[in-house]
Short mmCIF file of N, CA, C and O in Angstrom, two decimals:
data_model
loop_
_atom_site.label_atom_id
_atom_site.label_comp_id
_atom_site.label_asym_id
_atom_site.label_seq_id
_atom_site.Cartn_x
_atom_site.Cartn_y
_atom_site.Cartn_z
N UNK A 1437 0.84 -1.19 0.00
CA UNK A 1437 0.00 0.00 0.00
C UNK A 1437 0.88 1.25 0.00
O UNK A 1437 1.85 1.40 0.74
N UNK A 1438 0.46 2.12 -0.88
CA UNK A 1438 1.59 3.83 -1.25
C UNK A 1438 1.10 4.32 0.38
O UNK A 1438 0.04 4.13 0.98
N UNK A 1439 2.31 5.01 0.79
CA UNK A 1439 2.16 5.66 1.73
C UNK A 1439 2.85 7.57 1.66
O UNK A 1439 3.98 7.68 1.18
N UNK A 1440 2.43 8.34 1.95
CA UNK A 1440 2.71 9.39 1.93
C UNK A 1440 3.20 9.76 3.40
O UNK A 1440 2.81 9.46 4.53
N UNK A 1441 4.37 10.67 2.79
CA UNK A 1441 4.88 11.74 4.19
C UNK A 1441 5.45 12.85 3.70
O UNK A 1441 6.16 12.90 2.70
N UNK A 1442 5.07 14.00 4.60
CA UNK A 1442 5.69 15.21 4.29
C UNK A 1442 5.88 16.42 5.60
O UNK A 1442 5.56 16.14 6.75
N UNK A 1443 6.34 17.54 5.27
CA UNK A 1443 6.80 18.20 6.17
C UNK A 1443 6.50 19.84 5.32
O UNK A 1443 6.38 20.09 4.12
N UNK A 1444 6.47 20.68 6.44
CA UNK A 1444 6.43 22.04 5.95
C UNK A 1444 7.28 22.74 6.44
O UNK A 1444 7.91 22.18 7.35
N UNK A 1445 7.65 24.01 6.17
CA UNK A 1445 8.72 24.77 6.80
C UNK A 1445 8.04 25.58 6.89
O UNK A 1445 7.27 25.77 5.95
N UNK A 1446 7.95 26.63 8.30
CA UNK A 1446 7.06 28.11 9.12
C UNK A 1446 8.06 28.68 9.37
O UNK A 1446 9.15 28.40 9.87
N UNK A 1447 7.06 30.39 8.54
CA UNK A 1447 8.20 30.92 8.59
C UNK A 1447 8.83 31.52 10.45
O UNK A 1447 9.62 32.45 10.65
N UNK A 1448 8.35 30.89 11.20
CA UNK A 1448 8.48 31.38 12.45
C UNK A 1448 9.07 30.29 13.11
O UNK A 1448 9.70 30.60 14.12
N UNK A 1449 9.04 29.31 12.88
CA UNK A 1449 9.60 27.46 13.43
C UNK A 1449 10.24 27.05 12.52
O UNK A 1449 9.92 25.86 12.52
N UNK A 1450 10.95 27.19 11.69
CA UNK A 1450 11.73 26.29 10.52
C UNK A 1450 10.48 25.36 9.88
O UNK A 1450 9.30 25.66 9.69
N UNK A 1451 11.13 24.26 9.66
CA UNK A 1451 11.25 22.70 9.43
C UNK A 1451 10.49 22.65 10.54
O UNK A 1451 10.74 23.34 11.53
N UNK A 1452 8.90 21.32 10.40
CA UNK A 1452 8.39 20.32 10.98
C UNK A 1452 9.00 19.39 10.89
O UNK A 1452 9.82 19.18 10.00
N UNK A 1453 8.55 18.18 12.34
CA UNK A 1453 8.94 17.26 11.87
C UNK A 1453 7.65 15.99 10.41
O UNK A 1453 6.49 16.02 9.99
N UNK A 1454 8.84 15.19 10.25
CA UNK A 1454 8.06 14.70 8.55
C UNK A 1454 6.44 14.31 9.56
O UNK A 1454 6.38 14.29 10.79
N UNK A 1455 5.29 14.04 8.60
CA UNK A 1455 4.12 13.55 9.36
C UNK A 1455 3.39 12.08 8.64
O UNK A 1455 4.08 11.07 8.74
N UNK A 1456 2.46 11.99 8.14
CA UNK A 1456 2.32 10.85 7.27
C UNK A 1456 0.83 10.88 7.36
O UNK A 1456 0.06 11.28 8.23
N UNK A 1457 0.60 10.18 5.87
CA UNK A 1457 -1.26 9.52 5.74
C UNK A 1457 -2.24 10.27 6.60
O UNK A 1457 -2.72 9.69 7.58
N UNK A 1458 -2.56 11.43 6.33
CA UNK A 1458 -3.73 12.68 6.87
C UNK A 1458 -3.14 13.26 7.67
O UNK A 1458 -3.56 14.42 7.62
N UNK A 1459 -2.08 13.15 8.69
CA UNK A 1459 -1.41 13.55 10.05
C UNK A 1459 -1.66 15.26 9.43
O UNK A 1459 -1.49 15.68 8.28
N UNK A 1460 -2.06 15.94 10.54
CA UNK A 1460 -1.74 17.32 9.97
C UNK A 1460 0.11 17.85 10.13
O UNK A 1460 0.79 17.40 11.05
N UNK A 1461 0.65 18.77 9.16
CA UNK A 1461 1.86 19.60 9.22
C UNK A 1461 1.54 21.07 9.04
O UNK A 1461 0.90 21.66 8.17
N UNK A 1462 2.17 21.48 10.11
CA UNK A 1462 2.25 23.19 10.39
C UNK A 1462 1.82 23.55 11.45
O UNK A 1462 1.97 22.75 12.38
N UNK A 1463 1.07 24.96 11.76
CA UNK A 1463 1.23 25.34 12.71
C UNK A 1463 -0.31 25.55 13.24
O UNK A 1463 -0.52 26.69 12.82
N UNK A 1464 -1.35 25.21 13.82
CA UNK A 1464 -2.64 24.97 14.10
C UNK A 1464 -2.93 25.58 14.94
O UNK A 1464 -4.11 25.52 15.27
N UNK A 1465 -2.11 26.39 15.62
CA UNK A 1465 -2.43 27.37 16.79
C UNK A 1465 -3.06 28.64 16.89
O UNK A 1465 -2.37 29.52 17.40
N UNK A 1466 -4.26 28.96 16.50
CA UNK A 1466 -4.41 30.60 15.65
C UNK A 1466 -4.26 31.72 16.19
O UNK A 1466 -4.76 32.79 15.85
N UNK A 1467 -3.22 31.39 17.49
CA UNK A 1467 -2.95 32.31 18.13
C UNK A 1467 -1.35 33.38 17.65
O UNK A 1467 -0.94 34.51 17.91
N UNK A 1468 -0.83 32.08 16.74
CA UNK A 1468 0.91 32.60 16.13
C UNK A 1468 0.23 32.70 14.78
O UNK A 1468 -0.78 32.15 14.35
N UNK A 1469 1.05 33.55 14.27
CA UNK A 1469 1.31 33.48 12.84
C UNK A 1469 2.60 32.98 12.43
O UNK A 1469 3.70 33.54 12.51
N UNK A 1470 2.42 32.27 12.16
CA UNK A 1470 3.53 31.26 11.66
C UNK A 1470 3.11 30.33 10.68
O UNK A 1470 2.66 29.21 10.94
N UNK A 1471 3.33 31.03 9.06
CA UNK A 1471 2.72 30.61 8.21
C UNK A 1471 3.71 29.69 7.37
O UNK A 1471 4.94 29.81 7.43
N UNK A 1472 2.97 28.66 6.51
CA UNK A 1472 3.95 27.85 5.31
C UNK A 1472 4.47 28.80 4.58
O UNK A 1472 3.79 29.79 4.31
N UNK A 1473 5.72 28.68 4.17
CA UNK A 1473 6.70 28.95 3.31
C UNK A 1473 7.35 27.49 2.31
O UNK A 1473 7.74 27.71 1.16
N UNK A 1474 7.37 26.60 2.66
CA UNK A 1474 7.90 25.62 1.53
C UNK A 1474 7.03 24.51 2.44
O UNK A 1474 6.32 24.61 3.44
N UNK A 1475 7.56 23.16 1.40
CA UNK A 1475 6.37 22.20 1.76
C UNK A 1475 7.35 20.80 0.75
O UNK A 1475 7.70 20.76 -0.43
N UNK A 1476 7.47 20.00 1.69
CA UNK A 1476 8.61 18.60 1.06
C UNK A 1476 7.34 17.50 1.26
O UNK A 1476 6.75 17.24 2.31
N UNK A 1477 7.09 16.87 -0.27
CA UNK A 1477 6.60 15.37 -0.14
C UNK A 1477 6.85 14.20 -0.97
O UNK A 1477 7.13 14.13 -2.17
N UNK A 1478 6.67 13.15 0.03
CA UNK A 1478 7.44 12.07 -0.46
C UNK A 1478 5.94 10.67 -0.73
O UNK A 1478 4.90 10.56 -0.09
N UNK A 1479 6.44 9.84 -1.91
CA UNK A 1479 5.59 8.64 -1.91
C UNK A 1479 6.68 7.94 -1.21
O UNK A 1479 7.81 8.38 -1.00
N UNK A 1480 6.09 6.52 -0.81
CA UNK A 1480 6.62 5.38 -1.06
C UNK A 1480 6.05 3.72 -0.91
O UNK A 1480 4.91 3.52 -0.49
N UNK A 1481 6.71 2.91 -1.18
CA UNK A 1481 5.64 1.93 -1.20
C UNK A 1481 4.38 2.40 -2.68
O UNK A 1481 3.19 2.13 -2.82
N UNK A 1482 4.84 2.78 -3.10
CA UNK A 1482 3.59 2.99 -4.36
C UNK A 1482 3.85 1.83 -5.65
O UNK A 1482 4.95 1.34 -5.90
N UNK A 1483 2.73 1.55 -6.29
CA UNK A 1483 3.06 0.62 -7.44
C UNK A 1483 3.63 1.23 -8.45
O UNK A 1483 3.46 2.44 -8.60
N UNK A 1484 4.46 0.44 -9.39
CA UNK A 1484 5.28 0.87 -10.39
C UNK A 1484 5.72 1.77 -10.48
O UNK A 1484 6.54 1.94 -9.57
N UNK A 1485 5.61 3.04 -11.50
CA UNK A 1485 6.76 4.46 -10.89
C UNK A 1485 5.83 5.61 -10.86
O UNK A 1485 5.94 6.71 -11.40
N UNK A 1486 4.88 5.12 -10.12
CA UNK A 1486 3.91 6.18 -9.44
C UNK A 1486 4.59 7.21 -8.51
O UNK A 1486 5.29 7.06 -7.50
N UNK A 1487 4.15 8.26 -9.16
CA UNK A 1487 4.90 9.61 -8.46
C UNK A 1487 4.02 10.61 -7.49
O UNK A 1487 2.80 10.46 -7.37
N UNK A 1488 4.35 11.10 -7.17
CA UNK A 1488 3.51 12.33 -6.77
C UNK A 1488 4.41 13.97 -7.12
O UNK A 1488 5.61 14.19 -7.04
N UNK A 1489 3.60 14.63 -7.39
CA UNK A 1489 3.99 16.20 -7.94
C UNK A 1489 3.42 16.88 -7.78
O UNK A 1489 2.20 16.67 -7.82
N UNK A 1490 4.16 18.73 -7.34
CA UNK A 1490 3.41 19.45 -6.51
C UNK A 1490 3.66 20.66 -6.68
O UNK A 1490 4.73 20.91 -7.23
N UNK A 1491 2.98 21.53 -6.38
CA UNK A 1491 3.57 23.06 -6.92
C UNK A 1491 2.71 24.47 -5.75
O UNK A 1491 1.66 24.30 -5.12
N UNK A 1492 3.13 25.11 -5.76
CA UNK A 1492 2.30 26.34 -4.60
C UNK A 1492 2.93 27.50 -5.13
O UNK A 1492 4.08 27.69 -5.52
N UNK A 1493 1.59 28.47 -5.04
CA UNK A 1493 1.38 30.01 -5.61
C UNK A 1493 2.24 30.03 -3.67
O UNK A 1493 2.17 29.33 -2.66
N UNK A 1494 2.98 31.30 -4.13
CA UNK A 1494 3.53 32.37 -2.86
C UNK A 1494 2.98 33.46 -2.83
O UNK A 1494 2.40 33.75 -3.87
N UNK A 1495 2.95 34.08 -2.14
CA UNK A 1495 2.02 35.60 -1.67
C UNK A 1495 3.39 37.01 -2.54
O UNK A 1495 4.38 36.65 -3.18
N UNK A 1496 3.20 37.75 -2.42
CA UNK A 1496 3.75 38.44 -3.36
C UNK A 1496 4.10 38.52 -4.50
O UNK A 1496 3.24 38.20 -5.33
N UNK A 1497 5.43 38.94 -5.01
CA UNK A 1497 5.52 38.80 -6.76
C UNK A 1497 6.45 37.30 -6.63
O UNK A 1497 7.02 37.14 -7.70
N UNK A 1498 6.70 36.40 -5.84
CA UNK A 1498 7.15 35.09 -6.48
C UNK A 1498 6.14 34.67 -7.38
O UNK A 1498 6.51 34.76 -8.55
N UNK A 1499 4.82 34.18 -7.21
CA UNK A 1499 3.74 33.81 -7.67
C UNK A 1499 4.31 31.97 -7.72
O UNK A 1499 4.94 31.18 -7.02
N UNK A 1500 3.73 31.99 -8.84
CA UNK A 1500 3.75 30.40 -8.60
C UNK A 1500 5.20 29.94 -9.24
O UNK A 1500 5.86 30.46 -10.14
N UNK A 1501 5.56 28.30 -8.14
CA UNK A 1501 6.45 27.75 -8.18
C UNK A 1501 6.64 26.59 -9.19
O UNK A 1501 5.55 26.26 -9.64
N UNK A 1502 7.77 25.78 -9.74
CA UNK A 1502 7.66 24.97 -10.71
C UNK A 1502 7.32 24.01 -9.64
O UNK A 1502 7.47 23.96 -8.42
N UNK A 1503 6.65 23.05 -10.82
CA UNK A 1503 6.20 21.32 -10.55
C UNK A 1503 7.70 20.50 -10.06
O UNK A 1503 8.65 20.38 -10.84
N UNK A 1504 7.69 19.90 -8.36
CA UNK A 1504 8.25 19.62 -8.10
C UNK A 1504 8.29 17.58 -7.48
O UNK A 1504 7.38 16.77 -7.66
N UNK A 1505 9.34 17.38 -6.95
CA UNK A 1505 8.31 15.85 -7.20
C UNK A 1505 9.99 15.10 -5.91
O UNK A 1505 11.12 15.59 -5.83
N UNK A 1506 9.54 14.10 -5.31
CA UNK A 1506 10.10 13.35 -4.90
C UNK A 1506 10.83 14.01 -4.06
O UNK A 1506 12.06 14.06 -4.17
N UNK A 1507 10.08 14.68 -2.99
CA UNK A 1507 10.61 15.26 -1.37
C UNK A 1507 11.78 16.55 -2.09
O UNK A 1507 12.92 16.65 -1.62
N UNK A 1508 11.32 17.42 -3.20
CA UNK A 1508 12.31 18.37 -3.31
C UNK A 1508 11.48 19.52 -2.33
O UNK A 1508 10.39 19.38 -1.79
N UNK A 1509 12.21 20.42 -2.31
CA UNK A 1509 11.35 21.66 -1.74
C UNK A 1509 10.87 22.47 -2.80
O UNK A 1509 11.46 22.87 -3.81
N UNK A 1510 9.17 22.74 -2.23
CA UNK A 1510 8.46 23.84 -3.16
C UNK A 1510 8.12 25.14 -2.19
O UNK A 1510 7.46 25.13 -1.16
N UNK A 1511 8.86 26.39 -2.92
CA UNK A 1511 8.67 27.22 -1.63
C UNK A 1511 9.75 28.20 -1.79
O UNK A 1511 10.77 27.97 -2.44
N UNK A 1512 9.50 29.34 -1.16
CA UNK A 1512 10.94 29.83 -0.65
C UNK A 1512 10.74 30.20 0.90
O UNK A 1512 9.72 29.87 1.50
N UNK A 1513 11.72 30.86 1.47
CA UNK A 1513 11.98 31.05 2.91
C UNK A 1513 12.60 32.07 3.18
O UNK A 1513 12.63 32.53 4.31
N UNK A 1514 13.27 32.64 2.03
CA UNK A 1514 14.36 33.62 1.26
C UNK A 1514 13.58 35.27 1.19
O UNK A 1514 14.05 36.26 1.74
N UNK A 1515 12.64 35.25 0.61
CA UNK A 1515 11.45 36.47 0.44
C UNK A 1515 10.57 36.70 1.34
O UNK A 1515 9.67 37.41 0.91
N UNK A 1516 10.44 36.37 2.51
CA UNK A 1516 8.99 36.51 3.23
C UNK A 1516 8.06 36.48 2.83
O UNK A 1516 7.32 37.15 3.55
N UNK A 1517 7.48 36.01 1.91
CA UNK A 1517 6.26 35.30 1.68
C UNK A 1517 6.17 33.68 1.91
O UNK A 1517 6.92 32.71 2.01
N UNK A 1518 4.59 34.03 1.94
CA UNK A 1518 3.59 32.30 1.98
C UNK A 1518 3.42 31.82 1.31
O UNK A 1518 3.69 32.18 0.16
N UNK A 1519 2.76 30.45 1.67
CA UNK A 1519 2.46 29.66 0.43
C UNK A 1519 0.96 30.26 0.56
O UNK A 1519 0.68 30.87 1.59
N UNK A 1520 -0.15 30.09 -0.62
CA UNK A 1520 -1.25 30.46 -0.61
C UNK A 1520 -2.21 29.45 -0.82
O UNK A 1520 -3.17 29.15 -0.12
N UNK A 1521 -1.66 28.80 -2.26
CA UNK A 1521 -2.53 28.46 -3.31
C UNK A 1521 -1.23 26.67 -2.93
O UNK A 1521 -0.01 26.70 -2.77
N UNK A 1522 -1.89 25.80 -2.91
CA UNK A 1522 -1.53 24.57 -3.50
C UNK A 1522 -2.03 23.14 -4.36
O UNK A 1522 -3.16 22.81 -4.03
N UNK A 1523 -1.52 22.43 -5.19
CA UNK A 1523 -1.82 21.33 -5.59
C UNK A 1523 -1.07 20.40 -5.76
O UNK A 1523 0.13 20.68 -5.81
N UNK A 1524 -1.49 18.99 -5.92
CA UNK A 1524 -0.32 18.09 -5.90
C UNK A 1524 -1.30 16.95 -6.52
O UNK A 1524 -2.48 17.04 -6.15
N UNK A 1525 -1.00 15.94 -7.35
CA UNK A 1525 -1.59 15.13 -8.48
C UNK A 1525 -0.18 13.99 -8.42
O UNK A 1525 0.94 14.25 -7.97
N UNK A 1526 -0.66 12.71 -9.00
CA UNK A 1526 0.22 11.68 -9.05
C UNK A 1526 0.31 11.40 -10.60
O UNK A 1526 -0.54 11.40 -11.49
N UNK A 1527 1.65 11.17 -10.57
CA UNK A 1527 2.21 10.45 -12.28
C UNK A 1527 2.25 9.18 -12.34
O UNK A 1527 2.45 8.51 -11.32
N UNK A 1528 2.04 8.58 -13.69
CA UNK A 1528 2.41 7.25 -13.70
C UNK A 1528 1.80 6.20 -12.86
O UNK A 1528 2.25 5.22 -12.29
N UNK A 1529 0.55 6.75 -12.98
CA UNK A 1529 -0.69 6.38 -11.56
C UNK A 1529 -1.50 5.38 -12.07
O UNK A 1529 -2.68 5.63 -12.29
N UNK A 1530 -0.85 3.79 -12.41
CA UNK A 1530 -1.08 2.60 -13.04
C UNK A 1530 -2.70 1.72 -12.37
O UNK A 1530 -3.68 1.21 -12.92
N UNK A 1531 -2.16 1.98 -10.68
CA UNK A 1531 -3.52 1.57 -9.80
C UNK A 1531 -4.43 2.55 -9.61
O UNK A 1531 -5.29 2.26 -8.78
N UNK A 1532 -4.52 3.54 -10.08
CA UNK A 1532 -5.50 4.23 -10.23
C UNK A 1532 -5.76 5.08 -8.52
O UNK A 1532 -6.79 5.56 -8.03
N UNK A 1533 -4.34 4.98 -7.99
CA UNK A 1533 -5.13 5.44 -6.60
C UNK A 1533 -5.45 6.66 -6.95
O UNK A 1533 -5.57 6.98 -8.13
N UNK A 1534 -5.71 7.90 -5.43
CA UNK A 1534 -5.84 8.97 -5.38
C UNK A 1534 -5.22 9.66 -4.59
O UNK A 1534 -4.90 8.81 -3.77
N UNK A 1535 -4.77 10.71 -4.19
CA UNK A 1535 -4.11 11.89 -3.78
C UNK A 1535 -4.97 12.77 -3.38
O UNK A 1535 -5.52 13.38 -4.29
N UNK A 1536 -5.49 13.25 -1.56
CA UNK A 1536 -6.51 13.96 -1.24
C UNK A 1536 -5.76 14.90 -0.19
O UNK A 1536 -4.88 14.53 0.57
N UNK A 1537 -6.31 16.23 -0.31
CA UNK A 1537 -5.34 16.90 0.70
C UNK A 1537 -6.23 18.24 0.97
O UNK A 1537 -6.88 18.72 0.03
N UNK A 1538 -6.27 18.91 2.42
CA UNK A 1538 -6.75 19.97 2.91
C UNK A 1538 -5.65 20.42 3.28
O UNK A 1538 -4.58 19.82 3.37
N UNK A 1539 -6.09 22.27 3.68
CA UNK A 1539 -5.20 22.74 4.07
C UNK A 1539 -6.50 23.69 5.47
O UNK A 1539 -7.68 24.02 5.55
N UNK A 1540 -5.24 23.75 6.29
CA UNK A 1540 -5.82 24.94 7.56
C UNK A 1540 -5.61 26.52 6.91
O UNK A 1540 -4.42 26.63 6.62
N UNK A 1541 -6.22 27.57 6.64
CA UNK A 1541 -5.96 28.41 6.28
C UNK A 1541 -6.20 29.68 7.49
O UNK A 1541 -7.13 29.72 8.29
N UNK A 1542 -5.04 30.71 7.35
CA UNK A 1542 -5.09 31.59 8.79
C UNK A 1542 -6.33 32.31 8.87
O UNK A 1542 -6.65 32.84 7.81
N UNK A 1543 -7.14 32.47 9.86
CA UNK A 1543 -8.39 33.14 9.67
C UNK A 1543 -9.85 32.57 9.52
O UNK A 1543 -10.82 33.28 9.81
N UNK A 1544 -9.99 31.28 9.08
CA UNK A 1544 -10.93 30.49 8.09
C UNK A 1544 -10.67 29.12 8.58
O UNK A 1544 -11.59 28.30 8.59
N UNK A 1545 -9.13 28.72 9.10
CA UNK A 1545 -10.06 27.12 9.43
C UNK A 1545 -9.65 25.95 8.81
O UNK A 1545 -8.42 25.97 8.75
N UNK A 1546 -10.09 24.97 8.35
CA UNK A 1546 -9.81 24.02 7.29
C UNK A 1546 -10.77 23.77 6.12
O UNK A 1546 -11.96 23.47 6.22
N UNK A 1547 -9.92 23.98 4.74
CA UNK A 1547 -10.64 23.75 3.92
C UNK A 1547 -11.18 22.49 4.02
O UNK A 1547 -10.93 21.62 4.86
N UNK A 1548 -12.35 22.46 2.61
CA UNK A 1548 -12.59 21.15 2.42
C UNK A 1548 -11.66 20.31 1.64
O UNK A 1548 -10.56 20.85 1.52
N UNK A 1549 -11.76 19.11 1.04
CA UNK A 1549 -10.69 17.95 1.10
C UNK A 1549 -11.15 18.24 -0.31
O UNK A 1549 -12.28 18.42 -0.77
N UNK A 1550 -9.61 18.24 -1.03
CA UNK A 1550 -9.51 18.68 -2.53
C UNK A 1550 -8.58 17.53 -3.22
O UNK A 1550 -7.69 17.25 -2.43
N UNK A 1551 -8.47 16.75 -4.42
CA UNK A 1551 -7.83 15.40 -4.31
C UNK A 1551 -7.54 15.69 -6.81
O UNK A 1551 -8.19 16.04 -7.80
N UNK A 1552 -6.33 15.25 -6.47
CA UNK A 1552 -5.98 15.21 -7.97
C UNK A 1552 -5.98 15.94 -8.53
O UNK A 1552 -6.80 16.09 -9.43
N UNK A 1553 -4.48 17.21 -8.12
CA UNK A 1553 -4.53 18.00 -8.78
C UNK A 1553 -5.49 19.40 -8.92
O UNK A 1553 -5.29 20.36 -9.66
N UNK A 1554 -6.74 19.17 -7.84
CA UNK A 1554 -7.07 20.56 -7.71
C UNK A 1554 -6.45 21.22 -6.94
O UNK A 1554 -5.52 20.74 -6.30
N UNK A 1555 -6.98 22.85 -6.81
CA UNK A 1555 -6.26 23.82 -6.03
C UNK A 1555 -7.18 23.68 -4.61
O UNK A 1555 -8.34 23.28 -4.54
N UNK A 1556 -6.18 24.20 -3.33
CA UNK A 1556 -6.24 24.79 -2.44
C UNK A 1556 -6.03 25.85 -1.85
O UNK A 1556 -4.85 26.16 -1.66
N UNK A 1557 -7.12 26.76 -1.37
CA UNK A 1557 -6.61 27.87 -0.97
C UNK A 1557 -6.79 28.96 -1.77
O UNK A 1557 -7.37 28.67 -2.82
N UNK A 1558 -6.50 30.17 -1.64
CA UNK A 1558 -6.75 31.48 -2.77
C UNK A 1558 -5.70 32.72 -2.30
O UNK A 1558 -4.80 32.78 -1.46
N UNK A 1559 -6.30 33.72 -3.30
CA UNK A 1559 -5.19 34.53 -3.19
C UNK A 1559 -4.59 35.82 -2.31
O UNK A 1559 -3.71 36.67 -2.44
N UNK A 1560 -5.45 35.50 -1.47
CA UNK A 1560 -5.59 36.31 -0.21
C UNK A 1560 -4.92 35.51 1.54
O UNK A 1560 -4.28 35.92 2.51
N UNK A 1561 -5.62 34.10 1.08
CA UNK A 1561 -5.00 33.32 1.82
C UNK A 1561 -3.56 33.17 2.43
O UNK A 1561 -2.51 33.48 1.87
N UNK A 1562 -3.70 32.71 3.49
CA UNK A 1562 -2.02 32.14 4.21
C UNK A 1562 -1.93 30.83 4.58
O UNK A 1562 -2.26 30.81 5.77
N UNK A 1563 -1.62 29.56 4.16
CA UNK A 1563 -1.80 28.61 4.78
C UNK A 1563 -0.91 27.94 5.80
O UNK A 1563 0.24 27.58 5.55
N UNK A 1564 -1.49 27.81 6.90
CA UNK A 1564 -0.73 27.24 8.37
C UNK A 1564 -0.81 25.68 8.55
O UNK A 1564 -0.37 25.27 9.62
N UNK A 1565 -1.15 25.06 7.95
CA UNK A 1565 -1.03 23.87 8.00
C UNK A 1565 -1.54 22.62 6.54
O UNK A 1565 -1.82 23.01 5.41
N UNK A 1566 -1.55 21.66 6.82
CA UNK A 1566 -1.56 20.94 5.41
C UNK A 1566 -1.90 19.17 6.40
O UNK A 1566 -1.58 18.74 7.51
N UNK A 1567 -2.80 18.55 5.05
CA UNK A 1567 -3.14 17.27 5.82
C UNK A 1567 -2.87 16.28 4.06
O UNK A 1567 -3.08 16.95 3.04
N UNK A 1568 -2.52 15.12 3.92
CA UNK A 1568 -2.06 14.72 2.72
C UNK A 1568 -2.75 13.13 3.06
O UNK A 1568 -2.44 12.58 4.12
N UNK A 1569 -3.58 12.52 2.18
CA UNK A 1569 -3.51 10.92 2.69
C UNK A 1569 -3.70 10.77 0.97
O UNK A 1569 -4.04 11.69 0.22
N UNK A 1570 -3.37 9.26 0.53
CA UNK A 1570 -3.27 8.62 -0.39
C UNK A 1570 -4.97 7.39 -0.53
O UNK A 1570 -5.50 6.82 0.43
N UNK A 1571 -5.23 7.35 -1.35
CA UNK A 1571 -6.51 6.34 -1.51
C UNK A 1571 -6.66 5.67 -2.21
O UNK A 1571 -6.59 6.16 -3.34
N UNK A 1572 -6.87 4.52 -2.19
CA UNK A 1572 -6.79 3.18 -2.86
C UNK A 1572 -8.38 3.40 -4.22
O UNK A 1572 -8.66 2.49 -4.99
#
């Protein structure tokens, strides 16, 4: 069975530690602001060379980041900006699973559960946390 794990970096806490299959990553406290800035995810255990790939709009003039894949970092940490906007979709996706993911957004809460490649989040948004599970 594919299993997912990933981690976010705040810009107020670094680096989380990695989490896995829905676990939330970031910062859930709505008392800090301590928002995502980059965001690392990994498959494994997946059939054949099923991938996962991922990309996030940043708040200012970065705007959006290239399609990244196999625990690289999407993000910067460098500019003071957030992540806003994210998506993430699987390649080479032979078993047909799925890829489902919410995000906590500052102000608002948790979105609803968005899966294959749609977006999360908008352009006003800050997102503080992130939840990722894989589905058969």
């Amino acid at each position: 069975m594919a299993n997912i794990k990933y981690r976010v970096y705040l810009s107020e806490s670094g680096w989380t530690g990695w989490v896995w299959d829905g676990d939330a990553a970031g910062n859930l406290d709505a008392a800090e602001d301590d928002f995502i800035q980059k965001i690392q995810v990994r498959l494994s255990d997946a059939p054949g060379k099923t991938n996962v790939i991922y990309t996030a709009h940043l708040t200012g003039n970065l705007g959006w980041m290239g399609w990244v894949s196999g625990g690289q970092e999407c993000g910067n940490a460098d500019e003071g900006e957030f992540i806003n906007i994210v998506s993430l979709q699987l390649l080479n996706n032979l078993d047909e699973l799925s890829i489902s993911y919410h995000a906590y957004i500052n102000e608002e809460g948790w979105t609803g559960w968005a899966k294959d490649g749609q977006y999360i989040g908008h352009a006003t948004s800050r997102l503080e946390g992130i939840a990722i599970k894989i589905k058969e």
